[in-house]
Coordinates of C-alpha atoms and ligand atoms in Angstrom, one line a residue:
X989 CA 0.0 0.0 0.0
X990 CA 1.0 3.4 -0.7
X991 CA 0.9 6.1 1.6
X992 CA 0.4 10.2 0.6
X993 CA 1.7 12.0 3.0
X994 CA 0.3 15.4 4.0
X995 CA 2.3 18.3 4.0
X996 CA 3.1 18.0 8.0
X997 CA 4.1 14.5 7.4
X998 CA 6.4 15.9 4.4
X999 CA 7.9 18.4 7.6
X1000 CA 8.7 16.1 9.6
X1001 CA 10.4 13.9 7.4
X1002 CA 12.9 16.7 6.2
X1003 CA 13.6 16.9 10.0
X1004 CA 14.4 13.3 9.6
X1005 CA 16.3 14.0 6.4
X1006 CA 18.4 16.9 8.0
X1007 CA 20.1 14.2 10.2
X1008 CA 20.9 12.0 7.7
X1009 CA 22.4 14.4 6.0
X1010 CA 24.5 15.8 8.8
X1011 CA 25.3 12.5 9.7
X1012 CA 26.7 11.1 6.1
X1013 CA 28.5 14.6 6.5
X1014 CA 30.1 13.5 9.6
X1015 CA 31.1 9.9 8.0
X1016 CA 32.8 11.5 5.0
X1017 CA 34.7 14.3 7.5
X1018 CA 36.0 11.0 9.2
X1019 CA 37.1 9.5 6.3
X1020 CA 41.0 9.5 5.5
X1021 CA 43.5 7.6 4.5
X1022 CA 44.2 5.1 7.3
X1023 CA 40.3 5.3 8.4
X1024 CA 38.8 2.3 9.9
X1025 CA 35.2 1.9 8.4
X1026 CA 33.5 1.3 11.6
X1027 CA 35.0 5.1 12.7
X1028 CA 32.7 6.5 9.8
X1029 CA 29.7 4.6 11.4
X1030 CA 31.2 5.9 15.3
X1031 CA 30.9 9.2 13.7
X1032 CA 27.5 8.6 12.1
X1033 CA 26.0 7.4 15.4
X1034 CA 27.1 10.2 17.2
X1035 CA 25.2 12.2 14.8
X1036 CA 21.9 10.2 15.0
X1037 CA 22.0 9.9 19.2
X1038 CA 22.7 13.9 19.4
X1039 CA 19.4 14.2 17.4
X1040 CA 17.9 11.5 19.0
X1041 CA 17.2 9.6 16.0
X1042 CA 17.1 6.0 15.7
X1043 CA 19.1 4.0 13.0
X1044 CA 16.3 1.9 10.9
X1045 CA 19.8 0.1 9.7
X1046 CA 21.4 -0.8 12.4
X1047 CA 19.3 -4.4 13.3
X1048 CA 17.8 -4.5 10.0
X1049 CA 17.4 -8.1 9.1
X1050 CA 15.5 -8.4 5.5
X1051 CA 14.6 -11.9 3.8
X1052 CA 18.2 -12.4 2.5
X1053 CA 20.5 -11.7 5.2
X1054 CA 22.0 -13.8 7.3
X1055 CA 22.6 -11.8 10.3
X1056 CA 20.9 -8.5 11.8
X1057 CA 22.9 -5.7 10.2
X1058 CA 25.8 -4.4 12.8
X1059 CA 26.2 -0.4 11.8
X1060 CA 23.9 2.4 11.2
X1061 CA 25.9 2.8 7.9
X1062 CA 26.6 0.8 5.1
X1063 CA 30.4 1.7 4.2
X1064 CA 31.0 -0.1 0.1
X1065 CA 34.6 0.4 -0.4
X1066 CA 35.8 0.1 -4.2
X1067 CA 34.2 -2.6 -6.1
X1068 CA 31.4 -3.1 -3.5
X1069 CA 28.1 -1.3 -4.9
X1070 CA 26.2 -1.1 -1.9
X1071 CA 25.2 -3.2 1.8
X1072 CA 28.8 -3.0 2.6
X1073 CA 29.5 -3.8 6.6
X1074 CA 31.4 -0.9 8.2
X1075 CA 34.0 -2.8 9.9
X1076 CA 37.9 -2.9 10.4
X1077 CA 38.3 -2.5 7.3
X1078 CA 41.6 0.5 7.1
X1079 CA 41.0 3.1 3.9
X1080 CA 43.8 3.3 1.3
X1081 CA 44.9 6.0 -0.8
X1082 CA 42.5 6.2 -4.2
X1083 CA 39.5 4.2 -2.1
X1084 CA 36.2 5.0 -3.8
X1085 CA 33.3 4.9 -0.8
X1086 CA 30.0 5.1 -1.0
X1087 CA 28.1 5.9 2.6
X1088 CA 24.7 5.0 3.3
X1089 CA 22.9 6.0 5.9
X1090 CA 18.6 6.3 7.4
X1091 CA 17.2 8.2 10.4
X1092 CA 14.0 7.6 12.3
X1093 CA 13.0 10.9 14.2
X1094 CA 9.4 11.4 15.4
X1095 CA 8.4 8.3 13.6
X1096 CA 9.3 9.7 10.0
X1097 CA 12.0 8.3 8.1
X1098 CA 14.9 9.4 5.8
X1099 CA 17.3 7.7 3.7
X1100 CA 20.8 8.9 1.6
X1101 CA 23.7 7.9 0.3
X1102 CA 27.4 9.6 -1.0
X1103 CA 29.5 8.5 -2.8
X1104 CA 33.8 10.2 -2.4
X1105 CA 37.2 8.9 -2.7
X1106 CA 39.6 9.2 0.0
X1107 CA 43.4 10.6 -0.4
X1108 CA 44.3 10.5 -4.0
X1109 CA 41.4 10.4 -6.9
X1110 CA 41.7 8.4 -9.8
X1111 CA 40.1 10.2 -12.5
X1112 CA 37.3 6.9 -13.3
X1113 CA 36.4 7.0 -10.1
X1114 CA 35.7 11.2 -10.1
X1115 CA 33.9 10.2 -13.5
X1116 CA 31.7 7.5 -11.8
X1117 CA 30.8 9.4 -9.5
X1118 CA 29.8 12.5 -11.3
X1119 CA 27.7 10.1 -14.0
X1120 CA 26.2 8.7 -10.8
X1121 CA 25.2 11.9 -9.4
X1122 CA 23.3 13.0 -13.1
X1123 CA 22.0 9.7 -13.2
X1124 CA 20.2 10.9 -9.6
X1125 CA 19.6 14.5 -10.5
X1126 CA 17.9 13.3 -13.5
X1127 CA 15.7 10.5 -11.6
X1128 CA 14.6 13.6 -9.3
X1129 CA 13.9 16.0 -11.9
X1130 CA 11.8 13.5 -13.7
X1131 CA 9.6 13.2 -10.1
X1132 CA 7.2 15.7 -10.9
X1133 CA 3.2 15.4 -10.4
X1134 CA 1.9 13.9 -13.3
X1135 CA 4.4 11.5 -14.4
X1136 CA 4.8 8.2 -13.1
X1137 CA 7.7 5.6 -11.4
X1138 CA 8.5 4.5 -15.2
X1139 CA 9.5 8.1 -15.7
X1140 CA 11.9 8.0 -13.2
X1141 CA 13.2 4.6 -13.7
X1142 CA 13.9 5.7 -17.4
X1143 CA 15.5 9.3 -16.8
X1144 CA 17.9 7.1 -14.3
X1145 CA 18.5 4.7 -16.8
X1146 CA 19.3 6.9 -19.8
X1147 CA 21.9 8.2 -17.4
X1148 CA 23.1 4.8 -17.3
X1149 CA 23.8 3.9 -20.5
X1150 CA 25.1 7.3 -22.0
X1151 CA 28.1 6.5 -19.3
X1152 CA 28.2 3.0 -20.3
X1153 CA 27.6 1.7 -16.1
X1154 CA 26.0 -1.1 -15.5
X1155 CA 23.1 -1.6 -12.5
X1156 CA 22.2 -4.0 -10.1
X1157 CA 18.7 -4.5 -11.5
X1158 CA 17.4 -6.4 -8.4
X1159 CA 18.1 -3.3 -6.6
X1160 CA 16.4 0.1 -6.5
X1161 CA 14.7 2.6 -4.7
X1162 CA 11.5 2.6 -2.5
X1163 CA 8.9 4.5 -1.2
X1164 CA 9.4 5.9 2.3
X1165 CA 8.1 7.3 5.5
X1166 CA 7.0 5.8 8.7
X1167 CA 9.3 3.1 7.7
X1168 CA 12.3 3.0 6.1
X1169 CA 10.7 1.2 2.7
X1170 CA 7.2 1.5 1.5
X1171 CA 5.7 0.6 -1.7
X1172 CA 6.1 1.6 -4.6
X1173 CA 9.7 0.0 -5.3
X1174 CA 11.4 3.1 -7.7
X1175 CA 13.5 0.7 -10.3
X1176 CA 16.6 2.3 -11.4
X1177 CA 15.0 0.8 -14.9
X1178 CA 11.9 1.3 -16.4
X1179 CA 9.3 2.8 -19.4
X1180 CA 8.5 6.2 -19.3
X1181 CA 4.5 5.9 -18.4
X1182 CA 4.4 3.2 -16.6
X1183 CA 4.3 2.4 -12.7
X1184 CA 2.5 4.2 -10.0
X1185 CA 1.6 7.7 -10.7
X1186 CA 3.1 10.7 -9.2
X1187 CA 1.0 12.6 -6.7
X1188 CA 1.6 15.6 -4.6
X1189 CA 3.1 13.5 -1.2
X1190 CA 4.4 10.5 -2.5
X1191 CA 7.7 10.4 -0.9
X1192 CA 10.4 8.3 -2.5
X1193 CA 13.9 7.2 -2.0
X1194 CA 15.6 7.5 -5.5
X1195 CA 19.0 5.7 -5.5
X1196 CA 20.9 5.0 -8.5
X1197 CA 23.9 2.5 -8.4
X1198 CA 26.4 2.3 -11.0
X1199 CA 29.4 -0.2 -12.1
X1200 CA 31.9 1.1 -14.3
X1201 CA 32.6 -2.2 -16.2
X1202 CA 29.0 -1.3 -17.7
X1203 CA 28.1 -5.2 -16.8
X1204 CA 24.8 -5.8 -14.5
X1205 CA 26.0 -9.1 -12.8
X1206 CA 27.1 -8.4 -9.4
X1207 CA 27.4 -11.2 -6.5
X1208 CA 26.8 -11.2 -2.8
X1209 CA 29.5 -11.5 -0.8
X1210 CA 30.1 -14.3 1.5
X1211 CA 29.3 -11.9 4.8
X1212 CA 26.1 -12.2 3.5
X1213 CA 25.6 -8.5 3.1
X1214 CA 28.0 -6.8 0.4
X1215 CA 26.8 -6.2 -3.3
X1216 CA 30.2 -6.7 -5.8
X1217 CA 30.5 -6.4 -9.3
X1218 CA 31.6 -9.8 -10.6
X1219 CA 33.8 -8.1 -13.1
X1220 CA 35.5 -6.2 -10.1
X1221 CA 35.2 -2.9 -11.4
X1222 CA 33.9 0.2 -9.1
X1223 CA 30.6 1.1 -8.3
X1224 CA 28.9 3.9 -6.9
X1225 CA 26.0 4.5 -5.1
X1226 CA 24.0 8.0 -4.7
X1227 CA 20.7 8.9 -3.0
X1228 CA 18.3 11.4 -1.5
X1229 CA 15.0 11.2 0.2
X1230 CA 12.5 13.3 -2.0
X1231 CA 8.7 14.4 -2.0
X1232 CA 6.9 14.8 -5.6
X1233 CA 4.9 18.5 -5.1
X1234 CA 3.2 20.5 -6.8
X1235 CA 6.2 23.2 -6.6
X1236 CA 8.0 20.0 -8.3
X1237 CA 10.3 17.6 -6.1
X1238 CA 11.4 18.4 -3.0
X1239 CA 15.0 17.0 -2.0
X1240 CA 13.8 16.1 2.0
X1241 CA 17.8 14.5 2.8
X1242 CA 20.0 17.8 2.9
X1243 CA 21.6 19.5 6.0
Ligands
MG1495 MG1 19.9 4.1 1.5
MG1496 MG1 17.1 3.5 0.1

């Protein structure tokens, strides 16, 4: 079921959205050559407890994982797309990392991702992550009343293939509110017309994910957890928390 969310709803949730944004902020301040992944995730959580959010990651145990999910982040280092655990893992000079992370505040939820490199870029990486970013931009700026998840799916897609990335196509984005995913699923793939139509309310986690060696296998790891291109090539993985309006759509996951 899909739930429209009035306008005080839509409030609440960029309050939500202001802490994940201030606390993928904090993860990517913390991040440097030498870094262990689980300080990112210290630094996240100190974000969320100051606000007094809750973490709808940390815990999270859906259908195919084997264990409840240890951080409030997910930290996907390189050729990992997305899931990634935030452990001991140390950062190394040219790392491409893509930070996750959701916030429950007042019962309203939001969710976002980044994607940086650490120490010294190299220029594929920069590329990825640019094409990743348009491929997003263009998913939100097809979210407009009127059109419908297809258009979305299609404007991400188009993004896609002009940069020759592939995508997990298992994976995309979600509805979202009281809980961190709600109907309608937002594939990062899709005809223009088609899906659940846009309405002033609908809010919707867009997240594009793309792998550089322009392949869309990718595997699960054996924690269980990790997305990784088979191919080994890099991935990225961007994402914001909007509402479609009637203004046109909102980004709800900024500071
Ligand atoms: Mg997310
Ligand atoms: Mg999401």
């Amino acid at each position: 079921m899909v739930e429209i969310k009035t306008d005080m709803a839509l409030e609440a949730m960029r309050e939500a959205g202001r802490v994940v944004a201030n606390a993928l902020a904090a993860a990517r301040a913390a991040a440097a050559v030498g870094t262990r992944l689980r300080e990112l995730d210290a630094a996240a959580r100190a974000v969320l407890d100051d606000a007094g959010a809750r973490s709808p990651f940390l815990g999270y145990r859906p259908s195919f994982a084997p264990t409840p999910f240890p951080g409030v982040i997910c930290a996907s280092v390189n050729d990992a797309v997305a899931h990634g655990i935030p452990d001991d893992y140390r950062l190394r000079d040219g790392d491409l990392v893509s930070v996750d992370c959701g916030a429950e505040l007042d019962g309203w939820t939001g969710d976002a991702a980044i994607s940086f490199t650490v120490g010294t870029p190299r220029p594929a990486d920069l590329e990825l992550i640019a094409a990743t970013q348009r491929a997003l931009d263009a998913g939100i700026a097809a979210a407009t009343v009127g059109h419908r998840v297809g258009d979305i799916s299609h404007a991400i897609d188009a993004v896609a293939r002009e940069a020759a990335c592939g995508m997990p196509s298992d994976f995309g984005g979600h509805g979202i509110g009281r809980h961190m995913h709600e109907d309608p699923h937002v594939p990062n793939r899709g005809r223009p017309g088609r899906g659940f139509p846009l309405r002033h309310g609908l809010a919707l986690a867009i997240e594009p994910m793309l792998m550089a060696g322009g392949r869309d296998k990718y595997r699960t790891d054996v924690d269980g957890w990790t997305l990784r291109t088979t191919d080994g090539s890099r991935a990225a993985h961007i994402e914001h928390t909007i509402a479609v309006t009637e203004e046109g759509p909102r980004v709800l996951t900024l500071p």
